[in-house]
């Protein structure tokens, strides 16, 4: 798997608690099992969870999953890593093969927590590192996963609540990991500079020991949605669900922040994907995916959001990732809504006929 590179510089300040000995395993809950070394075959699917012969189902990369969260596309657009929020499993999936389990993390899925996102190191081919955003019984945290090693704490003490735990990870440079944290159900904490709840945090050098605390790039966020970068201009897009409405915000490479769009009706913004001034956002509650065209000069919309997927196409979708072949893939969370079919949850292409993205006028019709 190869992670797509990107660059962005954010400026601000903040605070955190770091593990001061990454070479040591966890000494508090959860006790995490190490992933298998890359030279050994992965373990079988979780006990009691055999995949029916009809999986993967026609038109999807994989069905019969538990509610998904993080999604990492492979270099061909035919393979991916997908995280299951409630089970803590990270699975290797493909369009033409049964899934295998890369590792299972011990997470607390209460409320909307659990295994909330995964991302590969930008230098994964050399360091074989993956990062995950997880919930434990006491907090939310960022961990580092290396092949054949026990996962290590990178950032702990992110407030956990009965709701508002969802968040996201993204690398904005080869050495900068950005973390979107939810407000843990407490808007006051999101506005408090001393709290890591409801923030966009920047971790420099996440592979090193004794690094400085993360800086805060954005405060006052609600429940976390998703993060995505437009490679055309380096703008970082952030979705969150605040008490007054859902939002899509933009941070330029010069750290200029603007609100691109708000949804007062709270349709449940989730994952996003961006390319050439076009941003796609999943609306998880209304089972839709919308497209927003953003001016690179002003950061304002050039027209109303356009619905490109409705609930008839796989239901509630959370993650949204651009594939190297130009398509957009999404992962569903139908089981979390009690609204699953026989083969849910699934990872599916947003545009089954292909054609890449942004779409031409002919493809739109």
GROMACS .gro file of C-alpha atoms in nm:
model
  365
    1UNK     CA    1   0.000   0.000   0.000
    2UNK     CA    2   0.124   0.350  -0.080
    3UNK     CA    3  -0.007   0.659   0.098
    4UNK     CA    4  -0.066   0.972  -0.113
    5UNK     CA    5   0.166   1.258  -0.019
    6UNK     CA    6   0.049   1.610   0.071
    7UNK     CA    7   0.171   1.929   0.230
    8UNK     CA    8   0.021   2.194   0.457
    9UNK     CA    9   0.156   2.424   0.727
   10UNK     CA   10  -0.062   2.515   1.025
   11UNK     CA   11   0.030   2.760   1.301
   12UNK     CA   12  -0.107   2.771   1.658
   13UNK     CA   13  -0.051   2.644   2.014
   14UNK     CA   14  -0.184   2.376   2.251
   15UNK     CA   15  -0.108   2.113   2.515
   16UNK     CA   16  -0.103   1.734   2.551
   17UNK     CA   17   0.022   1.426   2.732
   18UNK     CA   18   0.270   1.203   2.551
   19UNK     CA   19   0.410   0.862   2.624
   20UNK     CA   20   0.774   0.921   2.726
   21UNK     CA   21   0.891   0.569   2.634
   22UNK     CA   22   0.763   0.453   2.297
   23UNK     CA   23   0.984   0.147   2.319
   24UNK     CA   24   0.769   0.010   2.601
   25UNK     CA   25   0.428  -0.152   2.557
   26UNK     CA   26   0.109  -0.016   2.713
   27UNK     CA   27   0.102  -0.048   3.093
   28UNK     CA   28  -0.264   0.044   3.123
   29UNK     CA   29  -0.578  -0.064   2.941
   30UNK     CA   30  -0.615  -0.150   2.665
   31UNK     CA   31  -0.363  -0.429   2.613
   32UNK     CA   32  -0.318  -0.433   2.238
   33UNK     CA   33  -0.210  -0.737   2.040
   34UNK     CA   34   0.078  -0.674   1.796
   35UNK     CA   35   0.008  -0.713   1.425
   36UNK     CA   36   0.169  -1.011   1.256
   37UNK     CA   37   0.511  -0.955   1.095
   38UNK     CA   38   0.486  -0.885   0.726
   39UNK     CA   39   0.668  -1.211   0.652
   40UNK     CA   40   0.399  -1.426   0.811
   41UNK     CA   41   0.047  -1.484   0.680
   42UNK     CA   42  -0.229  -1.283   0.851
   43UNK     CA   43  -0.464  -1.457   1.093
   44UNK     CA   44  -0.806  -1.576   0.979
   45UNK     CA   45  -1.120  -1.363   1.018
   46UNK     CA   46  -1.251  -1.308   1.370
   47UNK     CA   47  -1.386  -1.625   1.535
   48UNK     CA   48  -1.755  -1.670   1.475
   49UNK     CA   49  -1.751  -1.423   1.186
   50UNK     CA   50  -1.710  -1.632   0.868
   51UNK     CA   51  -1.760  -1.444   0.545
   52UNK     CA   52  -2.042  -1.586   0.334
   53UNK     CA   53  -1.955  -1.706  -0.013
   54UNK     CA   54  -2.148  -1.418  -0.164
   55UNK     CA   55  -1.893  -1.174  -0.015
   56UNK     CA   56  -1.752  -0.968  -0.172
   57UNK     CA   57  -2.089  -0.879  -0.321
   58UNK     CA   58  -2.127  -0.759  -0.679
   59UNK     CA   59  -2.042  -0.391  -0.723
   60UNK     CA   60  -1.850  -0.352  -0.393
   61UNK     CA   61  -1.497  -0.425  -0.278
   62UNK     CA   62  -1.621  -0.607   0.031
   63UNK     CA   63  -1.947  -0.676   0.210
   64UNK     CA   64  -2.035  -0.845   0.538
   65UNK     CA   65  -1.828  -0.601   0.745
   66UNK     CA   66  -1.908  -0.448   1.082
   67UNK     CA   67  -1.954  -0.065   1.086
   68UNK     CA   68  -1.649   0.085   0.916
   69UNK     CA   69  -1.442   0.392   0.998
   70UNK     CA   70  -1.096   0.449   0.848
   71UNK     CA   71  -1.031   0.355   0.485
   72UNK     CA   72  -0.695   0.349   0.304
   73UNK     CA   73  -0.700   0.281  -0.069
   74UNK     CA   74  -0.431   0.070  -0.233
   75UNK     CA   75  -0.224   0.185  -0.533
   76UNK     CA   76  -0.435   0.005  -0.793
   77UNK     CA   77  -0.782   0.101  -0.671
   78UNK     CA   78  -0.865  -0.269  -0.628
   79UNK     CA   79  -0.736  -0.319  -0.272
   80UNK     CA   80  -0.774  -0.133   0.056
   81UNK     CA   81  -0.731  -0.141   0.430
   82UNK     CA   82  -1.056  -0.086   0.620
   83UNK     CA   83  -1.109  -0.034   0.992
   84UNK     CA   84  -1.412  -0.159   1.182
   85UNK     CA   85  -1.511   0.089   1.453
   86UNK     CA   86  -1.685  -0.150   1.690
   87UNK     CA   87  -1.456  -0.456   1.663
   88UNK     CA   88  -1.119  -0.279   1.642
   89UNK     CA   89  -1.025  -0.495   1.342
   90UNK     CA   90  -0.815  -0.364   1.052
   91UNK     CA   91  -0.880  -0.577   0.745
   92UNK     CA   92  -0.707  -0.612   0.411
   93UNK     CA   93  -0.975  -0.629   0.141
   94UNK     CA   94  -0.980  -0.659  -0.236
   95UNK     CA   95  -1.227  -0.667  -0.524
   96UNK     CA   96  -1.143  -1.029  -0.601
   97UNK     CA   97  -1.043  -1.196  -0.272
   98UNK     CA   98  -1.171  -1.277   0.074
   99UNK     CA   99  -1.064  -1.030   0.345
  100UNK     CA  100  -0.781  -1.103   0.586
  101UNK     CA  101  -0.732  -0.952   0.931
  102UNK     CA  102  -0.414  -0.743   0.959
  103UNK     CA  103  -0.458  -0.679   1.332
  104UNK     CA  104  -0.725  -0.634   1.599
  105UNK     CA  105  -0.695  -0.346   1.847
  106UNK     CA  106  -0.854  -0.360   2.191
  107UNK     CA  107  -1.089  -0.061   2.184
  108UNK     CA  108  -1.393   0.064   2.375
  109UNK     CA  109  -1.677   0.111   2.122
  110UNK     CA  110  -1.922   0.266   2.372
  111UNK     CA  111  -2.117   0.558   2.234
  112UNK     CA  112  -1.959   0.658   1.904
  113UNK     CA  113  -1.605   0.558   2.006
  114UNK     CA  114  -1.388   0.260   1.918
  115UNK     CA  115  -1.143   0.241   1.628
  116UNK     CA  116  -1.220   0.574   1.467
  117UNK     CA  117  -0.959   0.617   1.195
  118UNK     CA  118  -0.637   0.478   1.048
  119UNK     CA  119  -0.367   0.634   0.830
  120UNK     CA  120  -0.038   0.513   0.686
  121UNK     CA  121   0.291   0.692   0.738
  122UNK     CA  122   0.384   0.891   0.425
  123UNK     CA  123   0.703   0.681   0.425
  124UNK     CA  124   0.524   0.352   0.487
  125UNK     CA  125   0.729   0.162   0.231
  126UNK     CA  126   1.037   0.234   0.444
  127UNK     CA  127   0.912   0.244   0.804
  128UNK     CA  128   0.600   0.016   0.782
  129UNK     CA  129   0.415   0.240   1.031
  130UNK     CA  130   0.041   0.293   1.065
  131UNK     CA  131  -0.138   0.529   1.303
  132UNK     CA  132  -0.483   0.483   1.457
  133UNK     CA  133  -0.724   0.700   1.654
  134UNK     CA  134  -0.895   0.489   1.921
  135UNK     CA  135  -1.109   0.496   2.236
  136UNK     CA  136  -1.007   0.324   2.559
  137UNK     CA  137  -1.227   0.299   2.873
  138UNK     CA  138  -1.067   0.621   3.001
  139UNK     CA  139  -0.974   0.841   2.704
  140UNK     CA  140  -0.931   0.881   2.330
  141UNK     CA  141  -0.577   0.851   2.194
  142UNK     CA  142  -0.348   0.824   1.894
  143UNK     CA  143  -0.134   0.511   1.869
  144UNK     CA  144   0.144   0.392   1.639
  145UNK     CA  145   0.135   0.041   1.490
  146UNK     CA  146   0.449  -0.126   1.354
  147UNK     CA  147   0.466  -0.470   1.196
  148UNK     CA  148   0.563  -0.729   1.455
  149UNK     CA  149   0.556  -0.486   1.749
  150UNK     CA  150   0.312  -0.391   2.024
  151UNK     CA  151   0.124  -0.066   1.942
  152UNK     CA  152   0.265   0.242   2.117
  153UNK     CA  153   0.100   0.552   2.261
  154UNK     CA  154   0.167   0.869   2.062
  155UNK     CA  155  -0.090   1.104   2.220
  156UNK     CA  156  -0.310   1.020   2.521
  157UNK     CA  157  -0.556   1.204   2.742
  158UNK     CA  158  -0.793   1.328   2.471
  159UNK     CA  159  -1.126   1.367   2.654
  160UNK     CA  160  -1.381   1.091   2.610
  161UNK     CA  161  -1.755   1.136   2.659
  162UNK     CA  162  -2.080   0.948   2.606
  163UNK     CA  163  -2.092   1.108   2.257
  164UNK     CA  164  -1.869   1.331   2.048
  165UNK     CA  165  -1.571   1.093   2.038
  166UNK     CA  166  -1.543   1.052   1.662
  167UNK     CA  167  -1.240   1.201   1.495
  168UNK     CA  168  -0.995   1.164   1.209
  169UNK     CA  169  -0.625   1.154   1.116
  170UNK     CA  170  -0.431   1.290   0.819
  171UNK     CA  171  -0.068   1.362   0.734
  172UNK     CA  172  -0.027   1.718   0.602
  173UNK     CA  173   0.347   1.670   0.542
  174UNK     CA  174   0.585   1.374   0.570
  175UNK     CA  175   0.648   1.467   0.935
  176UNK     CA  176   0.321   1.628   1.047
  177UNK     CA  177   0.022   1.425   1.168
  178UNK     CA  178  -0.302   1.620   1.218
  179UNK     CA  179  -0.570   1.489   1.456
  180UNK     CA  180  -0.935   1.593   1.453
  181UNK     CA  181  -1.083   1.539   1.801
  182UNK     CA  182  -1.451   1.550   1.894
  183UNK     CA  183  -1.594   1.766   2.173
  184UNK     CA  184  -1.678   1.459   2.390
  185UNK     CA  185  -2.031   1.597   2.417
  186UNK     CA  186  -1.906   1.912   2.595
  187UNK     CA  187  -1.902   2.233   2.384
  188UNK     CA  188  -1.738   2.419   2.675
  189UNK     CA  189  -1.438   2.185   2.657
  190UNK     CA  190  -1.410   2.246   2.283
  191UNK     CA  191  -1.373   2.619   2.354
  192UNK     CA  192  -1.126   2.566   2.641
  193UNK     CA  193  -0.763   2.613   2.528
  194UNK     CA  194  -0.649   2.376   2.806
  195UNK     CA  195  -0.860   2.087   2.672
  196UNK     CA  196  -0.780   1.869   2.371
  197UNK     CA  197  -1.152   1.813   2.305
  198UNK     CA  198  -1.303   1.968   1.994
  199UNK     CA  199  -0.969   2.062   1.840
  200UNK     CA  200  -0.756   2.019   1.532
  201UNK     CA  201  -0.418   1.915   1.671
  202UNK     CA  202  -0.086   1.902   1.489
  203UNK     CA  203   0.175   1.644   1.599
  204UNK     CA  204   0.526   1.697   1.465
  205UNK     CA  205   0.758   1.398   1.422
  206UNK     CA  206   0.509   1.135   1.550
  207UNK     CA  207   0.772   0.862   1.525
  208UNK     CA  208   1.015   1.023   1.771
  209UNK     CA  209   1.043   1.016   2.150
  210UNK     CA  210   1.021   1.337   2.353
  211UNK     CA  211   0.867   1.554   2.083
  212UNK     CA  212   0.701   1.883   2.179
  213UNK     CA  213   0.328   1.885   2.268
  214UNK     CA  214   0.092   1.922   1.971
  215UNK     CA  215  -0.010   2.265   1.855
  216UNK     CA  216  -0.374   2.365   1.807
  217UNK     CA  217  -0.472   2.464   1.454
  218UNK     CA  218  -0.847   2.500   1.516
  219UNK     CA  219  -1.071   2.512   1.826
  220UNK     CA  220  -1.441   2.503   1.907
  221UNK     CA  221  -1.520   2.195   1.699
  222UNK     CA  222  -1.816   1.966   1.764
  223UNK     CA  223  -1.829   1.592   1.698
  224UNK     CA  224  -1.555   1.506   1.451
  225UNK     CA  225  -1.637   1.427   1.092
  226UNK     CA  226  -1.350   1.395   0.848
  227UNK     CA  227  -1.031   1.549   0.709
  228UNK     CA  228  -0.920   1.577   0.346
  229UNK     CA  229  -0.663   1.773   0.148
  230UNK     CA  230  -0.697   1.917  -0.201
  231UNK     CA  231  -0.363   1.830  -0.364
  232UNK     CA  232  -0.413   2.112  -0.617
  233UNK     CA  233  -0.358   2.391  -0.364
  234UNK     CA  234  -0.285   2.214  -0.034
  235UNK     CA  235  -0.604   2.332   0.137
  236UNK     CA  236  -0.716   2.120   0.431
  237UNK     CA  237  -1.090   2.062   0.470
  238UNK     CA  238  -1.251   1.979   0.806
  239UNK     CA  239  -1.605   1.859   0.872
  240UNK     CA  240  -1.766   1.868   1.217
  241UNK     CA  241  -2.108   1.863   1.381
  242UNK     CA  242  -2.146   2.160   1.617
  243UNK     CA  243  -2.448   2.225   1.844
  244UNK     CA  244  -2.582   2.485   1.600
  245UNK     CA  245  -2.525   2.295   1.278
  246UNK     CA  246  -2.287   2.087   1.068
  247UNK     CA  247  -1.993   2.258   0.898
  248UNK     CA  248  -1.731   2.231   0.626
  249UNK     CA  249  -1.428   2.449   0.703
  250UNK     CA  250  -1.116   2.522   0.498
  251UNK     CA  251  -0.760   2.596   0.611
  252UNK     CA  252  -0.523   2.723   0.345
  253UNK     CA  253  -0.147   2.666   0.336
  254UNK     CA  254  -0.117   3.017   0.484
  255UNK     CA  255  -0.333   2.901   0.781
  256UNK     CA  256  -0.630   3.113   0.671
  257UNK     CA  257  -0.952   2.962   0.811
  258UNK     CA  258  -1.294   3.000   0.650
  259UNK     CA  259  -1.632   2.832   0.677
  260UNK     CA  260  -1.723   2.699   0.334
  261UNK     CA  261  -2.076   2.579   0.414
  262UNK     CA  262  -2.308   2.513   0.707
  263UNK     CA  263  -2.601   2.274   0.741
  264UNK     CA  264  -2.839   2.404   1.014
  265UNK     CA  265  -3.058   2.094   0.965
  266UNK     CA  266  -2.766   1.874   1.084
  267UNK     CA  267  -2.760   1.596   0.821
  268UNK     CA  268  -2.454   1.441   0.988
  269UNK     CA  269  -2.139   1.543   0.801
  270UNK     CA  270  -1.880   1.265   0.799
  271UNK     CA  271  -1.585   1.186   0.571
  272UNK     CA  272  -1.471   1.404   0.283
  273UNK     CA  273  -1.251   1.390  -0.028
  274UNK     CA  274  -1.110   1.683  -0.225
  275UNK     CA  275  -0.961   1.733  -0.568
  276UNK     CA  276  -0.909   2.044  -0.783
  277UNK     CA  277  -1.144   2.273  -0.593
  278UNK     CA  278  -1.414   2.007  -0.562
  279UNK     CA  279  -1.503   1.866  -0.221
  280UNK     CA  280  -1.726   1.564  -0.161
  281UNK     CA  281  -1.887   1.518   0.181
  282UNK     CA  282  -2.083   1.223   0.317
  283UNK     CA  283  -2.402   1.313   0.507
  284UNK     CA  284  -2.438   1.005   0.722
  285UNK     CA  285  -2.782   1.072   0.869
  286UNK     CA  286  -2.954   1.147   0.538
  287UNK     CA  287  -2.768   0.874   0.344
  288UNK     CA  288  -2.631   1.120   0.090
  289UNK     CA  289  -2.303   1.229  -0.064
  290UNK     CA  290  -2.283   1.589  -0.185
  291UNK     CA  291  -2.035   1.776  -0.404
  292UNK     CA  292  -1.928   2.134  -0.330
  293UNK     CA  293  -1.729   2.347  -0.575
  294UNK     CA  294  -1.496   2.587  -0.392
  295UNK     CA  295  -1.326   2.898  -0.529
  296UNK     CA  296  -0.949   2.865  -0.481
  297UNK     CA  297  -0.922   3.243  -0.438
  298UNK     CA  298  -1.197   3.312  -0.185
  299UNK     CA  299  -1.277   2.969  -0.038
  300UNK     CA  300  -1.646   3.037  -0.106
  301UNK     CA  301  -1.882   2.803  -0.290
  302UNK     CA  302  -1.941   2.871  -0.656
  303UNK     CA  303  -2.286   2.709  -0.642
  304UNK     CA  304  -2.524   2.507  -0.426
  305UNK     CA  305  -2.412   2.162  -0.305
  306UNK     CA  306  -2.506   1.888  -0.551
  307UNK     CA  307  -2.632   1.547  -0.438
  308UNK     CA  308  -2.442   1.272  -0.622
  309UNK     CA  309  -2.550   0.974  -0.408
  310UNK     CA  310  -2.871   0.905  -0.222
  311UNK     CA  311  -2.978   0.638   0.025
  312UNK     CA  312  -3.065   0.386  -0.242
  313UNK     CA  313  -2.692   0.347  -0.306
  314UNK     CA  314  -2.568   0.155   0.002
  315UNK     CA  315  -2.728   0.369   0.274
  316UNK     CA  316  -2.532   0.540   0.553
  317UNK     CA  317  -2.172   0.608   0.443
  318UNK     CA  318  -1.895   0.748   0.666
  319UNK     CA  319  -1.547   0.738   0.512
  320UNK     CA  320  -1.473   0.880   0.168
  321UNK     CA  321  -1.138   0.829  -0.008
  322UNK     CA  322  -0.995   0.913  -0.348
  323UNK     CA  323  -0.847   0.614  -0.531
  324UNK     CA  324  -0.539   0.639  -0.754
  325UNK     CA  325  -0.759   0.539  -1.049
  326UNK     CA  326  -0.965   0.857  -1.000
  327UNK     CA  327  -1.273   0.696  -0.845
  328UNK     CA  328  -1.404   0.769  -0.494
  329UNK     CA  329  -1.465   0.486  -0.247
  330UNK     CA  330  -1.675   0.490   0.068
  331UNK     CA  331  -1.739   0.268   0.370
  332UNK     CA  332  -2.079   0.227   0.531
  333UNK     CA  333  -2.202   0.228   0.891
  334UNK     CA  334  -2.548   0.082   0.837
  335UNK     CA  335  -2.525  -0.157   1.132
  336UNK     CA  336  -2.467   0.142   1.364
  337UNK     CA  337  -2.803   0.278   1.250
  338UNK     CA  338  -2.980  -0.056   1.283
  339UNK     CA  339  -3.039  -0.032   0.910
  340UNK     CA  340  -2.832  -0.310   0.756
  341UNK     CA  341  -2.901  -0.548   0.473
  342UNK     CA  342  -2.775  -0.902   0.426
  343UNK     CA  343  -2.429  -0.797   0.305
  344UNK     CA  344  -2.375  -0.480   0.510
  345UNK     CA  345  -2.150  -0.318   0.595
  346UNK     CA  346  -1.965  -0.261   0.266
  347UNK     CA  347  -1.686  -0.068   0.094
  348UNK     CA  348  -1.815   0.055  -0.241
  349UNK     CA  349  -1.724   0.284  -0.536
  350UNK     CA  350  -1.914   0.611  -0.549
  351UNK     CA  351  -1.913   0.599  -0.929
  352UNK     CA  352  -1.955   0.232  -1.032
  353UNK     CA  353  -1.896   0.314  -1.399
  354UNK     CA  354  -1.564   0.480  -1.321
  355UNK     CA  355  -1.464   0.787  -1.516
  356UNK     CA  356  -1.255   0.952  -1.246
  357UNK     CA  357  -1.323   1.273  -1.060
  358UNK     CA  358  -1.397   1.563  -1.099
  359UNK     CA  359  -1.658   1.451  -1.350
  360UNK     CA  360  -1.706   1.607  -1.692
  361UNK     CA  361  -2.036   1.774  -1.786
  362UNK     CA  362  -2.114   1.468  -1.999
  363UNK     CA  363  -2.060   1.230  -1.705
  364UNK     CA  364  -2.284   1.445  -1.483
  365UNK     CA  365  -2.574   1.390  -1.718
   0.00000   0.00000   0.00000
